[in-house]
Short mmCIF file of C-alpha atoms in Angstrom, two decimals:
data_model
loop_
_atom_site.label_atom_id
_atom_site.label_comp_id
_atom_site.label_asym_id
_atom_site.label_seq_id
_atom_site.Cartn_x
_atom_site.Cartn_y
_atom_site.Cartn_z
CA UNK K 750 -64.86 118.47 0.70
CA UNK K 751 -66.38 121.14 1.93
CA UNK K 752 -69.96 120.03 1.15
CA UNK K 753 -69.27 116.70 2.98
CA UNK K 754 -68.09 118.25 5.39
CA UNK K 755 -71.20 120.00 6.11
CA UNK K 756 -73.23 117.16 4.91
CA UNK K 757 -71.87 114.79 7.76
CA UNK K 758 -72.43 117.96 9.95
CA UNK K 759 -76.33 118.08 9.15
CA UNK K 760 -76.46 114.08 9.76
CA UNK K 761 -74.87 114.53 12.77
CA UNK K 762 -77.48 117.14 13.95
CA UNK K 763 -80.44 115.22 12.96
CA UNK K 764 -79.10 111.79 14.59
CA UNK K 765 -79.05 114.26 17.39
CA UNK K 766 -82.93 114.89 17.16
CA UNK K 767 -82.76 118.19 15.02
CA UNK K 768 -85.27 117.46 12.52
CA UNK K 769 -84.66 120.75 10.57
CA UNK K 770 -81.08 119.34 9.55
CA UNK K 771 -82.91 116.70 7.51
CA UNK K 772 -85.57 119.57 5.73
CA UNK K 773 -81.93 121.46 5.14
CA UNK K 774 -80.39 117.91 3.38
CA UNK K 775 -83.49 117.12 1.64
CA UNK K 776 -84.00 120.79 0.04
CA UNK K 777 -80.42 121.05 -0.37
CA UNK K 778 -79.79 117.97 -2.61
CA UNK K 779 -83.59 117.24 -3.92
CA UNK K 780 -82.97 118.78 -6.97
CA UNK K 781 -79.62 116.21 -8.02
CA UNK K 782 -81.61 113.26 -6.55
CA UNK K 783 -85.18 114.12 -8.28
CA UNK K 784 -82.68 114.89 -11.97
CA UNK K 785 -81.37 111.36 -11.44
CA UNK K 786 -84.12 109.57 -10.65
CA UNK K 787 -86.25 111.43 -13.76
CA UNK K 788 -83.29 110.67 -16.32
CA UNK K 789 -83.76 106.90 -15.92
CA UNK K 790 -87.43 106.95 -15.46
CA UNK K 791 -88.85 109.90 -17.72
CA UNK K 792 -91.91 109.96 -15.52
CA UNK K 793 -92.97 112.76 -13.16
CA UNK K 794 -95.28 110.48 -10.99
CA UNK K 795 -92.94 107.52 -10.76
CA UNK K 796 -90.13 110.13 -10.22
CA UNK K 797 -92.19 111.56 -7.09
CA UNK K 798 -92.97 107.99 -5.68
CA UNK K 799 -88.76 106.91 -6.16
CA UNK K 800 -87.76 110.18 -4.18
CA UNK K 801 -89.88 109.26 -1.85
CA UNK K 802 -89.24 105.90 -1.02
CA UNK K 803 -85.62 106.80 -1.60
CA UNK K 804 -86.14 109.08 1.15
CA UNK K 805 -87.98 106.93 3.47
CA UNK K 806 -84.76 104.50 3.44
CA UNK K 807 -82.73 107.27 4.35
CA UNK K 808 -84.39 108.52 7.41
CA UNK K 809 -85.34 104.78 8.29
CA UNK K 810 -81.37 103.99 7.82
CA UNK K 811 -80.61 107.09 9.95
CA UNK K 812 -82.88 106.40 12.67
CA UNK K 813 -81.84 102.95 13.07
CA UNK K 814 -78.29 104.05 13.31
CA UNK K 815 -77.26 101.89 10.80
CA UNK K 816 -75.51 105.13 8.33
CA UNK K 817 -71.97 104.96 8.36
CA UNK K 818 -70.58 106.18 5.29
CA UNK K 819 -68.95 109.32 6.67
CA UNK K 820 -68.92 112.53 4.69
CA UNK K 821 -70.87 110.84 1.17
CA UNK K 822 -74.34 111.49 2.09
CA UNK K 823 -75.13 112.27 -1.48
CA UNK K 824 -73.14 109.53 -3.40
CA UNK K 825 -75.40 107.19 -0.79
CA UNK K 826 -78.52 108.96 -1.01
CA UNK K 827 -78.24 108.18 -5.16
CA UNK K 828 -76.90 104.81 -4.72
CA UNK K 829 -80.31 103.92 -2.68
CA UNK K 830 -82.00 105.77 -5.02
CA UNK K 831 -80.42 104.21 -7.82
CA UNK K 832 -80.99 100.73 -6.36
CA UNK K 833 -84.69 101.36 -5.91
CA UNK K 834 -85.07 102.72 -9.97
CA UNK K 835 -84.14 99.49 -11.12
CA UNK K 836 -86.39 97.40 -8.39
CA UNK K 837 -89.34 99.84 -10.56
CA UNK K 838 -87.57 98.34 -13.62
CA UNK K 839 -87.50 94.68 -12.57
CA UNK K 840 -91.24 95.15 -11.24
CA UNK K 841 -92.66 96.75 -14.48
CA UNK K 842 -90.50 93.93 -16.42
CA UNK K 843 -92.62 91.69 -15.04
CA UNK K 844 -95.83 93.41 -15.39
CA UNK K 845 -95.23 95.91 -18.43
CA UNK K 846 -97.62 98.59 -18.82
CA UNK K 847 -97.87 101.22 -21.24
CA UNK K 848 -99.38 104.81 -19.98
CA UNK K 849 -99.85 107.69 -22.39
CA UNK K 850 -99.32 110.82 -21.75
CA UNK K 851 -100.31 114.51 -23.69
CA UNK K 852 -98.62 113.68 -26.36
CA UNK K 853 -99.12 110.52 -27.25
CA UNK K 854 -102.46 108.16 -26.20
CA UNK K 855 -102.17 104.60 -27.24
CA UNK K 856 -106.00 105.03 -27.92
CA UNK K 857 -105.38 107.33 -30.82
CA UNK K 858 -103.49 103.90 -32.15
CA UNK K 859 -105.46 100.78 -30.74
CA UNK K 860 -108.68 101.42 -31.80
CA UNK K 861 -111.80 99.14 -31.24
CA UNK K 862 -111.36 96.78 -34.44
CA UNK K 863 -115.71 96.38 -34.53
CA UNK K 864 -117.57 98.92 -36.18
CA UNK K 865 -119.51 100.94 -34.30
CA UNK K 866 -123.18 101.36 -34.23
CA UNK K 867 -123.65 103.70 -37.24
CA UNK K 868 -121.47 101.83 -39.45
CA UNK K 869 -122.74 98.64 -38.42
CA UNK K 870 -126.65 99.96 -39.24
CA UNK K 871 -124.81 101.04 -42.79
CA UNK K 872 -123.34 97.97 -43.31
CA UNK K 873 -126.61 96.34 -42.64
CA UNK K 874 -128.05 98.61 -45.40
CA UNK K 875 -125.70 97.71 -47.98
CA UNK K 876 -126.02 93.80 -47.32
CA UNK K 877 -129.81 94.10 -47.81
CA UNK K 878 -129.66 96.53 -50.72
CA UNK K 879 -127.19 93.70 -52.25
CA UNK K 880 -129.11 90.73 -51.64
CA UNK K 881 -132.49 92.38 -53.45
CA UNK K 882 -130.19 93.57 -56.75
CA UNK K 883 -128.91 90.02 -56.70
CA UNK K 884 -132.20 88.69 -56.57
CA UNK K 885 -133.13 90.86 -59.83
CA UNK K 886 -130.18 89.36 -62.03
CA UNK K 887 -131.53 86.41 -63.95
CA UNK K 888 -131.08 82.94 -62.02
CA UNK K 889 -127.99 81.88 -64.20
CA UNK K 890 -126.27 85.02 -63.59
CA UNK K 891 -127.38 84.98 -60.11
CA UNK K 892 -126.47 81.15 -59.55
CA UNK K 893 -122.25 82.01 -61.06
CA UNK K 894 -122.83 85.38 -59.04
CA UNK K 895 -123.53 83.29 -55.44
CA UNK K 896 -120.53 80.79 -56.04
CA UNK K 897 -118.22 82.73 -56.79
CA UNK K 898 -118.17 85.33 -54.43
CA UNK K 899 -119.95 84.16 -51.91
CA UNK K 900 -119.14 80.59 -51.83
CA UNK K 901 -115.98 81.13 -52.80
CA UNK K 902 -115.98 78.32 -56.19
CA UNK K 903 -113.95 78.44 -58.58
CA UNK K 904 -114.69 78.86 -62.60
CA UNK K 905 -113.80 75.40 -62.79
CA UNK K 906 -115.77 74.08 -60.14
CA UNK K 907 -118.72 76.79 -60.67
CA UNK K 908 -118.86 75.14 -64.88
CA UNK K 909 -119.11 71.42 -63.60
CA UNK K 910 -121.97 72.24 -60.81
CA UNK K 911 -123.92 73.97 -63.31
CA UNK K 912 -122.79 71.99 -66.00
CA UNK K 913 -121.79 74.82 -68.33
CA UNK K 914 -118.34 75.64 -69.76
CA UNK K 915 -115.87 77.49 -68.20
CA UNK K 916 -116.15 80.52 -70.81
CA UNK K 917 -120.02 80.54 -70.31
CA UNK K 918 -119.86 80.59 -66.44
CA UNK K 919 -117.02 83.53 -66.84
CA UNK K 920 -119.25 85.30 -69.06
CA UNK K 921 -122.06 84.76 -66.97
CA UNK K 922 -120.00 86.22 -63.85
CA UNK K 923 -119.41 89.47 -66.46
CA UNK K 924 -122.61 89.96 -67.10
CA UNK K 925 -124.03 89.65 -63.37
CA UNK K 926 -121.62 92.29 -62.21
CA UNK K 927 -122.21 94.51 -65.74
CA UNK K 928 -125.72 93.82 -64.49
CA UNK K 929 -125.66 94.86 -61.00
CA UNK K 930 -124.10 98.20 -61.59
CA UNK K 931 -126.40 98.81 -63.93
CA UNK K 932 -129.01 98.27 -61.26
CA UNK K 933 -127.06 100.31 -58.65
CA UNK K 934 -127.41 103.55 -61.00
CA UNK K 935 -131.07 102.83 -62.12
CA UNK K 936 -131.85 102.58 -58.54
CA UNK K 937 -129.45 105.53 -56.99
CA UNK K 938 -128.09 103.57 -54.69
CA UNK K 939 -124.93 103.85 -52.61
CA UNK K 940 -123.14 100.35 -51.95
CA UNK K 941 -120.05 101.63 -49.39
CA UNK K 942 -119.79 101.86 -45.72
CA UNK E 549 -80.64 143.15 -35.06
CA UNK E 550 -80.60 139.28 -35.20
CA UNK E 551 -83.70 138.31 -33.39
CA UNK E 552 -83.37 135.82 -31.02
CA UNK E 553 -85.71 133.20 -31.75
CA UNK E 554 -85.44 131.55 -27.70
CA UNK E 555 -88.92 131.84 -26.05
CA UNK E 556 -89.32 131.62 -22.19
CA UNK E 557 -91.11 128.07 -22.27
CA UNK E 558 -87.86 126.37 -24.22
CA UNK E 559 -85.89 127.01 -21.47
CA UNK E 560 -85.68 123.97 -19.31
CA UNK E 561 -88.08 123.30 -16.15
CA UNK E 562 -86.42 122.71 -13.26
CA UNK E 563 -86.69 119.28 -11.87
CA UNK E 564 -87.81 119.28 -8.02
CA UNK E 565 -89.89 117.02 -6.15
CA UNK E 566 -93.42 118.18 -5.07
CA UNK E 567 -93.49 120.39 -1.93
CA UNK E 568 -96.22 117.94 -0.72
CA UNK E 569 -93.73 115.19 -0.87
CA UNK E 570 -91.14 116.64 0.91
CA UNK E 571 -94.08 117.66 3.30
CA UNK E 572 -94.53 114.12 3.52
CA UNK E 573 -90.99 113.25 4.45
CA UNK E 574 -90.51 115.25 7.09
CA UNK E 575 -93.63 114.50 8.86
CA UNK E 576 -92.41 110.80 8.69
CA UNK E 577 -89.33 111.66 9.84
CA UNK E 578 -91.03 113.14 12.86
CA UNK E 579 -93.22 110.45 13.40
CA UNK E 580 -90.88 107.75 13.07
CA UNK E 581 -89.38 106.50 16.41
CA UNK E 582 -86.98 103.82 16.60
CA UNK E 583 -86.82 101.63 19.73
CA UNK E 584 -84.00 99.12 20.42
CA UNK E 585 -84.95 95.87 22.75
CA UNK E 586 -81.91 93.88 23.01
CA UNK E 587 -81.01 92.41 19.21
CA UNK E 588 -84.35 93.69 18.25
CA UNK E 589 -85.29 96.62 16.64
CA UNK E 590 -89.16 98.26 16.31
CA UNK E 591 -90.49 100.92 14.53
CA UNK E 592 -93.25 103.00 15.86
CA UNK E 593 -95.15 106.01 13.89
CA UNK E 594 -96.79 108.10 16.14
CA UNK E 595 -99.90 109.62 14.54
#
């Protein structure tokens, strides 16, 4: 009672043209009006801008005469405030936006899905490197080698192109890979990005 | 003696708004003048 009392007394005095009454409100119930704000937003920055404009409504109100709630400065001051956190709610449902802060930084979890330019060089490499083993295996191995992997064929399909059996094109495939990493150690080469 | 395991920086930061912006405020609240013409209401800030 006693607050309000002395609230509506500062109000007075600034309608009246005392501009320190309105530094004495402002310091006097910042710290309740910046905590209310900052539990519903959890950001410092949009915190700063909500006091503000909360503030900027409550001299505008004051100057135009227009305050009339005798005595419950603060409950109005919040209520304004209030009203203008979930305006910064409805706006950012609209436009979402994610900011990181120290702790956290989306970056650390979206990363840029393309390789950059060291792996791409390496994975260059290894495509080359690749192509000249498979160019050492002996053209039926090679042929089974090229369809199935590459083409993506199946036995079945790879046996009636080449007109083999299914168990010959399989064994074929065995050997080409048996093959290749045989090739791979002879030649001391390193086949991973 | 029990220790007790509380350091200063888990103690919780008090929440106030930036001197600037209460700078700010008051300096619009200064500048801000509010002239009535009939039903019609301006706003002027005075630089």
């Amino acid at each position: 009672m006693d607050q309000q009392l002395q609230d509506s007394c500062l109000v007075k005095r600034y309608l009246d043209g005392d501009e320190k009454a309105l530094e004495v409100l402002i310091n006097k119930h910042s710290q309740r009006i910046y905590g209310f704000i900052y539990s519903k937003v959890y950001d410092r920055d949009v915190t700063e801008d909500i006091f503000q404009d909360t503030f900027i409504k409550v001299i505008k109100t004051l100057k135009r005469g227009k305050y009339n709630e005798e005595g419950k400065f603060l409950p109005w001051v919040i209520r304004i405030a209030q009203n203008l956190v979930i305006d910064h709610f409805r706006r950012n449902s609209r436009m979402p936006k994610f900011e990181g802060n120290d702790e956290f930084n989306i970056l650390t979890v979206l990363g840029d899905p393309g390789l950059n330019a060291e792996k791409q060089i390496i994975k260059e490499q290894v495509e080359t490197d690749l192509k000249s083993l498979v160019a050492e295996l002996p053209q039926d191995q090679q042929e089974v080698l090229i369809m199935r992997l590459y083409k993506d064929m199946s036995f079945k399909e790879i046996a009636a192109v080449t007109g083999v059996s299914i168990n010959t094109a399989l064994g074929r495939m065995r050997y080409a890979i048996i093959n290749l990493r045989k090739l791979v150690k002879k030649n001391n080469i390193i086949l991973t990005n | 003696m029990a220790n007790l395991y509380i350091s200063e920086s888990s103690k919780q930061k008090q929440l106030k708004p930036r001197k600037e912006t209460i700078r700010f405020l008051l300096d619009y609240s200064k500048a801000l003048s509010v002239t009535k013409y009939k039903e019609m209401t301006f706003e002027t800030i005075s630089n």
